[in-house]
């Protein structure tokens, strides 16, 4: 367990220094090829868990120390240990002993191991009152930065608590059934033969009762299903593609929505993204599904002159870069790494991309603007601003039971998304 605690604490430290959680763990697996899958699973669980509950763990830790801990290694190791004591099934004595041993190994200061022992044992003696105390602070109760809580409370006075709580849940694993290869009913039967229980969320979306490793999904390599959140699966039906259409997916990587569009109809799809590495993942996804887009190109959606062939599109999907405030349950690092000051940069990029893509759409064509955000600046406010600038744009209604004025609120079945469908007169 020592190695697991140590690597988890180091990974938390790297993420909190500003690095993307997914990339940090990918690098960790590369640097430690001998880690067994169980060890990886344990590290991943701890790092995700610490980031999910960081607000709460920090309030508790601050109560347990007389003065703020300046040694970051010590602090991160304590956060990891507190997470394990409260949220994991590891025996308490093992967590404490291991934390003490890891401290001896990593920290030169002789008193550090004794301090760790005292802090963790103090937590075990007073856990209920410490947790009540954490709950009395908003940051401790919701484990989000205060600015985030304040913004959501202002923008969603009725729903902000539910959104914050949904952000801290384990996200579901949801599959998109490829209707070109099988049906939802048939695939569900196949899953049950493998003892994998599922329920249909909507259309092609099957949510698993318990996540499983991708390799355990029957016929996955043969392209029967893809892994995609149910909220993201709404983009293709909303864009309303049909056979023969010329379509652009302008911010396409890693290709979840592109592949869905190609499963939905025989279209001539141009796949664009400005990140060459991420485009590689689009190619992998298309290959597994046995389909190929008409064209795949690396370029800036806000600068069509560098990649556009000159042929107008019937449909455009603009799944723009955003704060990702709707997908926190999958990426708990986001809430700690984003700054409120990042928003203007995203708003600017979104406006530039929308303005540049609009002239590429045929008259009577449709453009679907999508974000995985719940912040209204990136969503309905951005749409209002676009409509004011473009007199030939009309906003079409999005008809879906759970989508309210384009906004899908995150819950235990799906992430948070925003969709706006523009029609060109
Ligand atoms: C939300 S993700 C897209 C997810 C994708 N549509 C899917 O469903 O799998 C946004 C993508 O936009 C790309 N991007 C960011 N700025 C861009 C730009 N100026 N032009 C084109 N792509 C851009 C990013 O590299 C990223 O892959």
Short mmCIF file of C-alpha atoms and ligand atoms in Angstrom, two decimals:
data_model
loop_
_atom_site.label_atom_id
_atom_site.label_comp_id
_atom_site.label_asym_id
_atom_site.label_seq_id
_atom_site.Cartn_x
_atom_site.Cartn_y
_atom_site.Cartn_z
CA UNK A 1 0.00 0.00 0.00
CA UNK A 2 2.98 2.32 0.60
CA UNK A 3 3.74 2.63 -3.08
CA UNK A 4 0.09 3.27 -3.86
CA UNK A 5 -0.16 6.04 -1.25
CA UNK A 6 3.08 7.60 -2.41
CA UNK A 7 2.20 7.58 -6.11
CA UNK A 8 -1.32 8.82 -5.39
CA UNK A 9 0.00 11.70 -3.26
CA UNK A 10 2.56 12.63 -5.94
CA UNK A 11 -0.11 12.56 -8.65
CA UNK A 12 -2.45 14.77 -6.61
CA UNK A 13 0.44 17.21 -6.19
CA UNK A 14 1.14 17.34 -9.93
CA UNK A 15 -2.55 17.85 -10.77
CA UNK A 16 -2.89 20.64 -8.22
CA UNK A 17 0.17 22.33 -9.71
CA UNK A 18 -1.97 22.82 -12.83
CA UNK A 19 -1.74 19.61 -14.89
CA UNK A 20 -4.58 17.69 -16.51
CA UNK A 21 -5.56 14.63 -14.45
CA UNK A 22 -5.97 12.26 -17.40
CA UNK A 23 -2.53 13.15 -18.74
CA UNK A 24 -0.92 12.88 -15.29
CA UNK A 25 -2.22 9.34 -14.85
CA UNK A 26 -1.24 8.37 -18.40
CA UNK A 27 2.31 9.55 -17.68
CA UNK A 28 2.32 7.67 -14.38
CA UNK A 29 1.39 4.39 -16.07
CA UNK A 30 4.13 4.95 -18.68
CA UNK A 31 6.76 5.65 -16.02
CA UNK A 32 5.70 2.66 -13.89
CA UNK A 33 5.07 -0.14 -16.38
CA UNK A 34 5.32 -2.81 -13.68
CA UNK A 35 2.26 -1.59 -11.78
CA UNK A 36 -0.44 -4.24 -11.78
CA UNK A 37 -3.94 -3.40 -12.89
CA UNK A 38 -5.22 -3.66 -9.32
CA UNK A 39 -2.58 -1.15 -8.16
CA UNK A 40 -3.46 1.19 -11.00
CA UNK A 41 -7.12 0.90 -10.08
CA UNK A 42 -6.35 1.73 -6.45
CA UNK A 43 -4.21 4.75 -7.37
CA UNK A 44 -6.82 6.00 -9.80
CA UNK A 45 -9.58 5.63 -7.24
CA UNK A 46 -7.61 7.58 -4.63
CA UNK A 47 -6.53 10.41 -6.94
CA UNK A 48 -10.03 10.87 -8.36
CA UNK A 49 -11.50 10.62 -4.87
CA UNK A 50 -9.14 13.18 -3.32
CA UNK A 51 -9.93 15.64 -6.12
CA UNK A 52 -13.66 14.93 -5.89
CA UNK A 53 -13.71 15.68 -2.13
CA UNK A 54 -10.76 18.04 -1.89
CA UNK A 55 -12.79 20.88 -0.39
CA UNK A 56 -14.06 18.68 2.41
CA UNK A 57 -10.68 17.02 3.05
CA UNK A 58 -8.90 20.37 3.21
CA UNK A 59 -11.35 21.83 5.73
CA UNK A 60 -10.87 18.74 7.89
CA UNK A 61 -7.10 18.81 7.60
CA UNK A 62 -7.00 22.51 8.50
CA UNK A 63 -8.87 21.68 11.70
CA UNK A 64 -6.37 18.98 12.57
CA UNK A 65 -3.22 21.10 12.34
CA UNK A 66 -2.30 23.99 14.57
CA UNK A 67 -0.89 26.02 11.69
CA UNK A 68 -1.11 25.54 7.91
CA UNK A 69 1.24 22.81 6.68
CA UNK A 70 3.84 24.41 4.47
CA UNK A 71 5.33 21.06 3.36
CA UNK A 72 3.25 20.16 0.31
CA UNK A 73 4.43 16.53 0.26
CA UNK A 74 3.21 16.08 3.80
CA UNK A 75 -0.05 17.86 3.07
CA UNK A 76 -0.84 15.74 0.00
CA UNK A 77 0.01 12.52 1.80
CA UNK A 78 -2.37 13.52 4.60
CA UNK A 79 -5.14 14.35 2.13
CA UNK A 80 -4.69 10.94 0.53
CA UNK A 81 -4.73 9.20 3.92
CA UNK A 82 -7.82 11.10 5.10
CA UNK A 83 -9.58 10.13 1.87
CA UNK A 84 -8.65 6.49 2.43
CA UNK A 85 -9.79 6.56 6.05
CA UNK A 86 -13.15 8.06 5.27
CA UNK A 87 -14.03 6.78 1.82
CA UNK A 88 -12.13 3.55 1.20
CA UNK A 89 -12.55 0.09 2.62
CA UNK A 90 -8.88 -0.23 3.57
CA UNK A 91 -8.44 -1.11 7.25
CA UNK A 92 -7.79 2.00 9.34
CA UNK A 93 -4.66 0.63 11.00
CA UNK A 94 -3.16 -0.22 7.60
CA UNK A 95 -3.81 3.30 6.24
CA UNK A 96 -2.25 4.95 9.30
CA UNK A 97 0.77 2.61 9.51
CA UNK A 98 1.42 3.00 5.86
CA UNK A 99 1.15 6.80 5.97
CA UNK A 100 3.67 6.87 8.83
CA UNK A 101 6.08 4.61 6.91
CA UNK A 102 5.69 6.64 3.71
CA UNK A 103 6.38 9.84 5.65
CA UNK A 104 9.60 8.33 7.06
CA UNK A 105 10.66 7.44 3.54
CA UNK A 106 9.77 10.73 1.85
CA UNK A 107 10.25 13.43 4.44
CA UNK A 108 13.56 14.18 6.11
CA UNK A 109 12.12 16.07 9.09
CA UNK A 110 12.27 13.60 12.00
CA UNK A 111 9.07 14.81 13.66
CA UNK A 112 6.97 14.40 10.51
CA UNK A 113 6.08 10.73 10.99
CA UNK A 114 4.89 11.37 14.56
CA UNK A 115 2.83 14.31 13.37
CA UNK A 116 1.15 12.21 10.65
CA UNK A 117 0.37 9.50 13.18
CA UNK A 118 -1.13 12.02 15.61
CA UNK A 119 -3.21 13.81 12.95
CA UNK A 120 -4.70 10.64 11.49
CA UNK A 121 -5.49 9.15 14.89
CA UNK A 122 -7.06 12.43 15.95
CA UNK A 123 -9.25 12.25 12.83
CA UNK A 124 -10.34 8.70 13.70
CA UNK A 125 -11.28 9.79 17.23
CA UNK A 126 -13.25 12.85 16.10
CA UNK A 127 -14.43 12.02 12.61
CA UNK A 128 -18.13 12.80 13.16
CA UNK A 129 -17.56 16.24 14.62
CA UNK A 130 -14.91 17.04 12.00
CA UNK A 131 -17.24 16.04 9.19
CA UNK A 132 -20.03 18.16 10.68
CA UNK A 133 -17.61 21.03 10.82
CA UNK A 134 -16.65 20.55 7.18
CA UNK A 135 -20.33 20.53 6.26
CA UNK A 136 -20.79 23.90 7.90
CA UNK A 137 -18.53 25.48 5.23
CA UNK A 138 -19.88 25.60 1.67
CA UNK A 139 -16.51 24.64 0.20
CA UNK A 140 -16.34 21.73 2.65
CA UNK A 141 -19.91 20.64 2.00
CA UNK A 142 -19.88 20.85 -1.80
CA UNK A 143 -16.15 20.42 -2.48
CA UNK A 144 -16.06 23.11 -5.17
CA UNK A 145 -14.28 26.47 -5.14
CA UNK A 146 -16.38 29.24 -3.63
CA UNK A 147 -16.57 31.21 -6.91
CA UNK A 148 -18.03 28.15 -8.65
CA UNK A 149 -20.64 27.63 -5.92
CA UNK A 150 -21.59 31.33 -6.00
CA UNK A 151 -21.90 31.36 -9.79
CA UNK A 152 -24.13 28.28 -9.87
CA UNK A 153 -26.28 29.59 -7.02
CA UNK A 154 -26.80 32.83 -8.92
CA UNK A 155 -27.48 31.13 -12.27
CA UNK A 156 -29.51 28.16 -10.95
CA UNK A 157 -31.06 29.20 -7.62
CA UNK A 158 -33.33 26.13 -7.56
CA UNK A 159 -30.88 23.56 -8.88
CA UNK A 160 -27.39 24.56 -7.83
CA UNK A 161 -27.14 22.11 -4.92
CA UNK A 162 -28.27 19.22 -7.10
CA UNK A 163 -25.71 20.21 -9.76
CA UNK A 164 -22.88 20.39 -7.22
CA UNK A 165 -23.87 17.03 -5.75
CA UNK A 166 -24.10 15.44 -9.21
CA UNK A 167 -20.60 16.75 -9.96
CA UNK A 168 -19.26 14.78 -6.98
CA UNK A 169 -20.87 11.47 -7.95
CA UNK A 170 -19.12 8.66 -9.75
CA UNK A 171 -20.17 9.10 -13.37
CA UNK A 172 -22.06 6.29 -15.06
CA UNK A 173 -20.56 4.25 -17.87
CA UNK A 174 -22.83 4.63 -20.87
CA UNK A 175 -22.66 2.92 -24.23
CA UNK A 176 -23.91 4.09 -27.59
CA UNK A 177 -25.25 1.18 -29.58
CA UNK A 178 -24.23 1.26 -33.23
CA UNK A 179 -27.56 0.74 -34.96
CA UNK A 180 -25.74 -0.14 -38.17
CA UNK A 181 -24.46 -3.31 -36.53
CA UNK A 182 -27.03 -4.28 -33.92
CA UNK A 183 -30.12 -3.13 -32.05
CA UNK A 184 -30.40 -1.85 -28.49
CA UNK A 185 -32.51 -4.85 -27.48
CA UNK A 186 -30.11 -7.37 -29.04
CA UNK A 187 -27.06 -5.75 -27.48
CA UNK A 188 -28.74 -5.62 -24.10
CA UNK A 189 -29.40 -9.34 -24.38
CA UNK A 190 -25.76 -9.90 -25.32
CA UNK A 191 -24.67 -7.87 -22.29
CA UNK A 192 -26.86 -9.92 -19.98
CA UNK A 193 -25.23 -13.11 -21.30
CA UNK A 194 -21.97 -11.62 -20.00
CA UNK A 195 -23.68 -10.76 -16.70
CA UNK A 196 -23.47 -7.04 -17.46
CA UNK A 197 -26.66 -5.29 -16.40
CA UNK A 198 -27.82 -2.19 -18.22
CA UNK A 199 -30.75 0.13 -18.72
CA UNK A 200 -31.73 2.22 -21.70
CA UNK A 201 -31.45 5.95 -20.97
CA UNK A 202 -32.77 7.09 -24.33
CA UNK A 203 -32.51 6.14 -28.02
CA UNK A 204 -29.21 4.30 -28.41
CA UNK A 205 -27.88 5.00 -24.92
CA UNK A 206 -27.39 2.05 -22.56
CA UNK A 207 -26.20 2.86 -19.06
CA UNK A 208 -24.37 0.09 -17.23
CA UNK A 209 -25.35 -0.57 -13.63
CA UNK A 210 -21.64 -1.00 -12.86
CA UNK A 211 -18.74 0.21 -15.01
CA UNK A 212 -16.65 -2.56 -16.59
CA UNK A 213 -13.27 -2.45 -18.33
CA UNK A 214 -13.73 -1.81 -22.05
CA UNK A 215 -12.14 -5.19 -22.91
CA UNK A 216 -15.02 -6.90 -21.14
CA UNK A 217 -17.65 -5.37 -23.45
CA UNK A 218 -18.78 -7.97 -25.97
CA UNK A 219 -18.17 -7.10 -29.64
CA UNK A 220 -16.57 -3.79 -28.69
CA UNK A 221 -13.62 -4.28 -31.04
CA UNK A 222 -16.11 -5.15 -33.79
CA UNK A 223 -17.74 -1.72 -33.37
CA UNK A 224 -21.08 -2.78 -31.90
CA UNK A 225 -20.87 -0.05 -29.26
CA UNK A 226 -18.92 3.06 -28.32
CA UNK A 227 -18.50 4.57 -24.89
CA UNK A 228 -20.25 7.93 -24.80
CA UNK A 229 -22.16 9.83 -22.16
CA UNK A 230 -25.93 9.91 -22.77
CA UNK A 231 -25.94 13.73 -22.87
CA UNK A 232 -23.33 13.73 -25.62
CA UNK A 233 -25.47 11.27 -27.57
CA UNK A 234 -28.05 13.98 -28.14
CA UNK A 235 -25.89 15.97 -30.58
CA UNK A 236 -26.32 13.71 -33.61
CA UNK A 237 -30.14 13.45 -33.42
CA UNK A 238 -30.44 17.20 -32.76
CA UNK A 239 -28.36 18.00 -35.85
CA UNK A 240 -30.85 16.01 -37.91
CA UNK A 241 -28.58 14.60 -40.62
CA UNK A 242 -29.83 12.51 -43.52
CA UNK A 243 -28.26 10.55 -46.38
CA UNK A 244 -26.24 12.54 -48.88
CA UNK A 245 -25.70 15.63 -46.72
CA UNK A 246 -22.41 17.50 -46.65
CA UNK A 247 -21.52 17.89 -43.00
CA UNK A 248 -18.74 19.52 -40.96
CA UNK A 249 -17.76 18.54 -37.43
CA UNK A 250 -15.60 21.55 -36.62
CA UNK A 251 -14.18 20.60 -33.19
CA UNK A 252 -14.26 16.88 -33.60
CA UNK A 253 -11.63 15.15 -31.48
CA UNK A 254 -11.73 12.51 -30.07
CA UNK A 255 -14.60 11.82 -32.44
CA UNK A 256 -17.47 10.72 -30.19
CA UNK A 257 -20.01 12.87 -32.01
CA UNK A 258 -18.39 12.46 -35.47
CA UNK A 259 -18.71 8.70 -35.34
CA UNK A 260 -22.29 9.01 -34.11
CA UNK A 261 -23.13 11.28 -37.06
CA UNK A 262 -21.70 8.71 -39.47
CA UNK A 263 -23.66 5.92 -37.78
CA UNK A 264 -26.83 7.98 -38.13
CA UNK A 265 -26.74 8.53 -41.93
CA UNK A 266 -24.62 8.19 -45.07
CA UNK A 267 -23.12 11.65 -45.01
CA UNK A 268 -20.05 13.30 -46.51
CA UNK A 269 -18.37 14.27 -43.23
CA UNK A 270 -15.42 16.61 -42.84
CA UNK A 271 -13.75 16.07 -39.47
CA UNK A 272 -11.78 19.09 -38.24
CA UNK A 273 -9.78 19.74 -35.10
CA UNK A 274 -6.80 21.93 -34.35
CA UNK A 275 -5.05 19.27 -32.27
CA UNK A 276 -3.12 16.73 -34.34
CA UNK A 277 -2.59 14.35 -31.43
CA UNK A 278 -6.29 14.27 -30.57
CA UNK A 279 -7.12 13.75 -34.25
CA UNK A 280 -5.17 10.49 -34.01
CA UNK A 281 -7.78 9.28 -31.54
CA UNK A 282 -10.51 10.16 -34.04
CA UNK A 283 -8.83 7.89 -36.60
CA UNK A 284 -8.64 5.05 -34.05
CA UNK A 285 -12.33 5.39 -33.28
CA UNK A 286 -13.35 5.39 -36.93
CA UNK A 287 -11.13 2.38 -37.59
CA UNK A 288 -12.71 0.34 -34.82
CA UNK A 289 -16.18 1.14 -36.16
CA UNK A 290 -15.12 0.23 -39.68
CA UNK A 291 -16.08 3.60 -41.19
CA UNK A 292 -14.11 6.46 -42.69
CA UNK A 293 -15.00 10.13 -42.90
CA UNK A 294 -14.90 11.90 -46.25
CA UNK A 295 -12.07 14.13 -45.04
CA UNK A 296 -10.07 14.59 -41.84
CA UNK A 297 -8.10 17.77 -41.43
CA UNK A 298 -6.07 19.55 -38.79
CA UNK A 299 -6.96 23.22 -38.73
CA UNK A 300 -8.40 26.15 -36.85
CA UNK A 301 -12.20 26.32 -37.02
CA UNK A 302 -11.94 30.08 -36.60
CA UNK A 303 -9.75 30.34 -39.74
CA UNK A 304 -11.58 28.45 -42.53
CA UNK A 305 -9.41 29.97 -45.28
CA UNK A 306 -6.64 27.57 -44.22
CA UNK A 307 -8.69 24.34 -44.65
CA UNK A 308 -12.09 24.94 -46.28
CA UNK A 309 -12.62 23.61 -49.82
CA UNK A 310 -15.19 26.27 -50.66
CA UNK A 311 -18.17 23.90 -50.75
CA UNK A 312 -21.01 24.95 -48.43
CA UNK A 313 -22.25 22.57 -45.73
CA UNK A 314 -25.81 21.33 -45.11
CA UNK A 315 -25.04 20.78 -41.44
CA UNK A 316 -22.33 22.00 -39.08
CA UNK A 317 -21.57 20.78 -35.59
CA UNK A 318 -19.63 23.27 -33.45
CA UNK A 319 -18.83 21.38 -30.25
CA UNK A 320 -16.66 24.22 -29.06
CA UNK A 321 -13.88 24.37 -26.44
CA UNK A 322 -15.41 25.45 -23.13
CA UNK A 323 -14.95 25.50 -19.36
CA UNK A 324 -16.19 21.85 -19.24
CA UNK A 325 -18.20 22.78 -16.15
CA UNK A 326 -20.78 20.13 -17.10
CA UNK A 327 -18.41 17.16 -16.97
CA UNK A 328 -16.88 17.59 -13.51
CA UNK A 329 -17.92 14.14 -12.32
CA UNK A 330 -15.67 12.63 -15.02
CA UNK A 331 -12.91 15.22 -14.61
CA UNK A 332 -12.83 16.36 -10.96
CA UNK A 333 -9.56 18.23 -11.57
CA UNK A 334 -11.48 20.78 -13.66
CA UNK A 335 -13.16 22.45 -10.70
CA UNK A 336 -9.83 23.11 -8.99
CA UNK A 337 -7.80 24.04 -12.08
CA UNK A 338 -10.26 26.43 -13.74
CA UNK A 339 -10.11 30.06 -12.73
CA UNK A 340 -13.04 32.41 -13.07
CA UNK A 341 -10.67 34.49 -15.20
CA UNK A 342 -10.47 31.66 -17.80
CA UNK A 343 -14.04 32.29 -18.93
CA UNK A 344 -13.40 35.32 -21.17
CA UNK A 345 -10.82 33.31 -23.13
CA UNK A 346 -13.37 30.55 -23.81
CA UNK A 347 -16.08 33.07 -24.70
CA UNK A 348 -13.77 34.71 -27.19
CA UNK A 349 -12.82 31.40 -28.83
CA UNK A 350 -16.46 30.33 -29.02
CA UNK A 351 -17.52 33.60 -30.65
CA UNK A 352 -14.67 33.48 -33.16
CA UNK A 353 -15.46 29.89 -34.14
CA UNK A 354 -19.20 30.54 -34.49
CA UNK A 355 -18.70 33.71 -36.54
CA UNK A 356 -16.18 31.99 -38.84
CA UNK A 357 -18.34 28.88 -39.41
CA UNK A 358 -21.64 30.64 -40.10
CA UNK A 359 -20.78 31.74 -43.66
CA UNK A 360 -19.84 28.11 -44.49
CA UNK A 361 -23.44 26.96 -43.98
CA UNK A 362 -25.92 26.71 -46.88
CA UNK A 363 -29.10 28.68 -46.76
CA UNK A 364 -31.72 26.43 -45.10
CA UNK A 365 -28.87 24.59 -43.41
CA UNK A 366 -28.53 23.98 -39.67
CA UNK A 367 -25.67 24.58 -37.25
CA UNK A 368 -25.65 22.93 -33.85
CA UNK A 369 -23.70 24.83 -31.20
CA UNK A 370 -22.72 22.57 -28.30
CA UNK A 371 -20.82 22.95 -25.04
CA UNK A 372 -20.27 20.61 -22.10
CA UNK A 373 -20.81 23.54 -19.76
CA UNK A 374 -23.51 24.70 -17.38
CA UNK A 375 -22.28 28.31 -17.18
CA UNK A 376 -24.81 30.51 -18.95
CA UNK A 377 -22.14 32.88 -20.31
CA UNK A 378 -20.99 30.09 -22.65
CA UNK A 379 -24.53 28.98 -23.42
CA UNK A 380 -27.70 31.06 -23.67
CA UNK A 381 -25.78 34.35 -23.38
CA UNK A 382 -23.45 33.33 -26.20
CA UNK A 383 -26.46 32.40 -28.33
CA UNK A 384 -28.19 35.71 -27.66
CA UNK A 385 -25.07 37.57 -28.73
CA UNK A 386 -24.79 35.45 -31.91
CA UNK A 387 -28.42 36.06 -32.89
CA UNK A 388 -27.97 39.81 -32.43
CA UNK A 389 -25.04 39.78 -34.87
CA UNK A 390 -26.48 37.46 -37.53
CA UNK A 391 -29.84 38.54 -38.93
CA UNK A 392 -30.06 35.41 -41.13
CA UNK A 393 -29.92 33.09 -38.08
CA UNK A 394 -32.99 31.67 -36.36
CA UNK A 395 -32.95 29.61 -33.20
CA UNK A 396 -34.88 26.36 -33.63
CA UNK A 397 -36.53 24.69 -30.63
CA UNK A 398 -34.77 21.68 -29.15
CA UNK A 399 -37.41 19.16 -28.27
CA UNK A 400 -36.34 16.79 -25.54
CA UNK A 401 -37.93 16.04 -22.19
CA UNK A 402 -34.81 16.78 -20.16
CA UNK A 403 -33.37 19.68 -22.11
CA UNK A 404 -34.63 23.03 -20.90
CA UNK A 405 -33.94 25.96 -23.23
CA UNK A 406 -31.01 23.98 -24.61
CA UNK A 407 -29.53 23.20 -21.19
CA UNK A 408 -29.10 19.67 -19.94
CA UNK A 409 -28.33 19.66 -16.23
CA UNK A 410 -25.89 16.98 -14.99
CA UNK A 411 -27.41 14.21 -12.90
CA UNK A 412 -26.73 10.55 -12.13
CA UNK A 413 -27.64 9.49 -15.69
CA UNK A 414 -25.63 11.95 -17.76
CA UNK A 415 -23.24 14.91 -17.85
CA UNK A 416 -24.25 18.55 -18.35
CA UNK A 417 -24.46 19.88 -21.91
CA UNK A 418 -25.87 22.82 -23.79
CA UNK A 419 -27.26 22.68 -27.32
CA UNK A 420 -28.48 25.47 -29.59
CA UNK A 421 -29.70 24.71 -33.10
CA UNK A 422 -29.46 27.58 -35.60
CA UNK A 423 -31.26 27.65 -38.93
CA UNK A 424 -30.04 29.83 -41.78
CA UNK A 425 -32.80 31.66 -43.67
C1 LIG B 1 -15.33 19.53 -26.56
S1 LIG B 1 -14.01 18.91 -27.44
C2 LIG B 1 -14.80 18.09 -28.77
C3 LIG B 1 -15.34 16.75 -28.42
C4 LIG B 1 -15.81 15.98 -29.65
N1 LIG B 1 -16.77 16.74 -30.43
C5 LIG B 1 -16.42 14.64 -29.32
O1 LIG B 1 -17.63 14.53 -29.22
O2 LIG B 1 -15.65 13.68 -29.14
C6 LIG B 1 -13.42 20.35 -28.22
C7 LIG B 1 -12.38 20.10 -29.28
O3 LIG B 1 -12.13 21.34 -29.93
C8 LIG B 1 -10.80 21.37 -30.35
N2 LIG B 1 -10.50 22.79 -30.63
C9 LIG B 1 -10.21 23.78 -29.78
N3 LIG B 1 -10.05 24.94 -30.43
C10 LIG B 1 -10.24 24.66 -31.74
C11 LIG B 1 -10.17 25.44 -32.93
N4 LIG B 1 -9.90 26.75 -32.88
N5 LIG B 1 -10.39 24.83 -34.11
C12 LIG B 1 -10.67 23.50 -34.17
N6 LIG B 1 -10.72 22.72 -33.07
C13 LIG B 1 -10.52 23.30 -31.88
C14 LIG B 1 -10.04 20.73 -29.22
O4 LIG B 1 -8.81 20.22 -29.65
C15 LIG B 1 -11.02 19.64 -28.77
O5 LIG B 1 -10.67 18.43 -29.39
#
